[in-house]
Amino acid sequence: SVTSAIAAAREHGDLRENAEYHAAKEQQGFTEGRIQEIEAKLGDAQVIDITKISPSGKVVFG
């Protein structure tokens, strides 16, 4: 996991010149950004009850 990679990189000492640490922090930033994107999409989602849709009704995705 990203957290494990950061912890392992910290054990190597000086963080200013630690490429493993910087790579792990970059990955963490990417992962957190992705989480925010997914949470935003889920926040816009609407749950539908298929039992309330008539057989001739339409469901549109997009």
Tab-separated table of C-alpha atoms in Angstrom:
chain	number	residue	atom	x	y	z
A	1	SER	CA	0.000	0.000	0.000
A	2	VAL	CA	1.009	3.626	-0.375
A	3	THR	CA	1.098	4.124	3.388
A	4	SER	CA	3.480	1.186	3.786
A	5	ALA	CA	5.737	2.539	1.047
A	6	ILE	CA	5.913	5.937	2.763
A	7	ALA	CA	6.702	4.328	6.127
A	8	ALA	CA	9.426	2.155	4.584
A	9	ALA	CA	10.950	5.129	2.778
A	10	ARG	CA	11.009	7.167	6.003
A	11	GLU	CA	13.145	4.473	7.587
A	12	HIS	CA	15.900	5.246	5.073
A	13	GLY	CA	16.714	8.540	6.770
A	14	ASP	CA	16.946	12.039	5.239
A	15	LEU	CA	13.697	12.680	3.366
A	16	ARG	CA	15.053	15.606	1.318
A	17	GLU	CA	17.082	13.292	-0.908
A	18	ASN	CA	14.973	10.159	-0.607
A	19	ALA	CA	13.589	9.283	-4.052
A	20	GLU	CA	11.498	6.407	-2.685
A	21	TYR	CA	9.782	8.747	-0.237
A	22	HIS	CA	9.046	11.359	-2.900
A	23	ALA	CA	7.700	8.705	-5.285
A	24	ALA	CA	5.452	7.295	-2.558
A	25	LYS	CA	4.164	10.774	-1.660
A	26	GLU	CA	3.468	11.456	-5.348
A	27	GLN	CA	1.526	8.191	-5.579
A	28	GLN	CA	-0.376	9.139	-2.427
A	29	GLY	CA	-1.354	12.477	-3.986
A	30	PHE	CA	-2.535	10.739	-7.153
A	31	THR	CA	-4.551	8.224	-5.138
A	32	GLU	CA	-6.185	10.921	-3.013
A	33	GLY	CA	-7.090	12.865	-6.163
A	34	ARG	CA	-8.696	9.759	-7.642
A	35	ILE	CA	-10.680	9.224	-4.436
A	36	GLN	CA	-12.013	12.781	-4.660
A	37	GLU	CA	-13.035	12.245	-8.307
A	38	ILE	CA	-14.891	9.037	-7.449
A	39	GLU	CA	-16.592	10.612	-4.420
A	40	ALA	CA	-17.770	13.509	-6.612
A	41	LYS	CA	-19.243	11.085	-9.163
A	42	LEU	CA	-20.977	9.095	-6.437
A	43	GLY	CA	-22.338	12.319	-4.964
A	44	ASP	CA	-24.062	13.069	-8.281
A	45	ALA	CA	-25.472	9.547	-8.632
A	46	GLN	CA	-29.168	8.875	-8.321
A	47	VAL	CA	-30.467	5.539	-7.107
A	48	ILE	CA	-33.554	4.339	-8.935
A	49	ASP	CA	-36.148	1.864	-7.776
A	50	ILE	CA	-36.767	-0.428	-10.741
A	51	THR	CA	-40.103	-1.540	-9.287
A	52	LYS	CA	-41.430	1.991	-9.832
A	53	ILE	CA	-40.519	2.166	-13.517
A	54	SER	CA	-43.259	1.219	-15.941
A	55	PRO	CA	-42.401	-1.501	-18.473
A	56	SER	CA	-42.611	1.085	-21.236
A	57	GLY	CA	-40.501	3.592	-19.287
A	58	LYS	CA	-36.953	4.476	-20.144
A	59	VAL	CA	-33.813	4.640	-18.100
A	60	VAL	CA	-31.056	6.793	-19.535
A	61	PHE	CA	-27.442	6.560	-18.484
A	62	GLY	CA	-25.090	9.464	-18.933
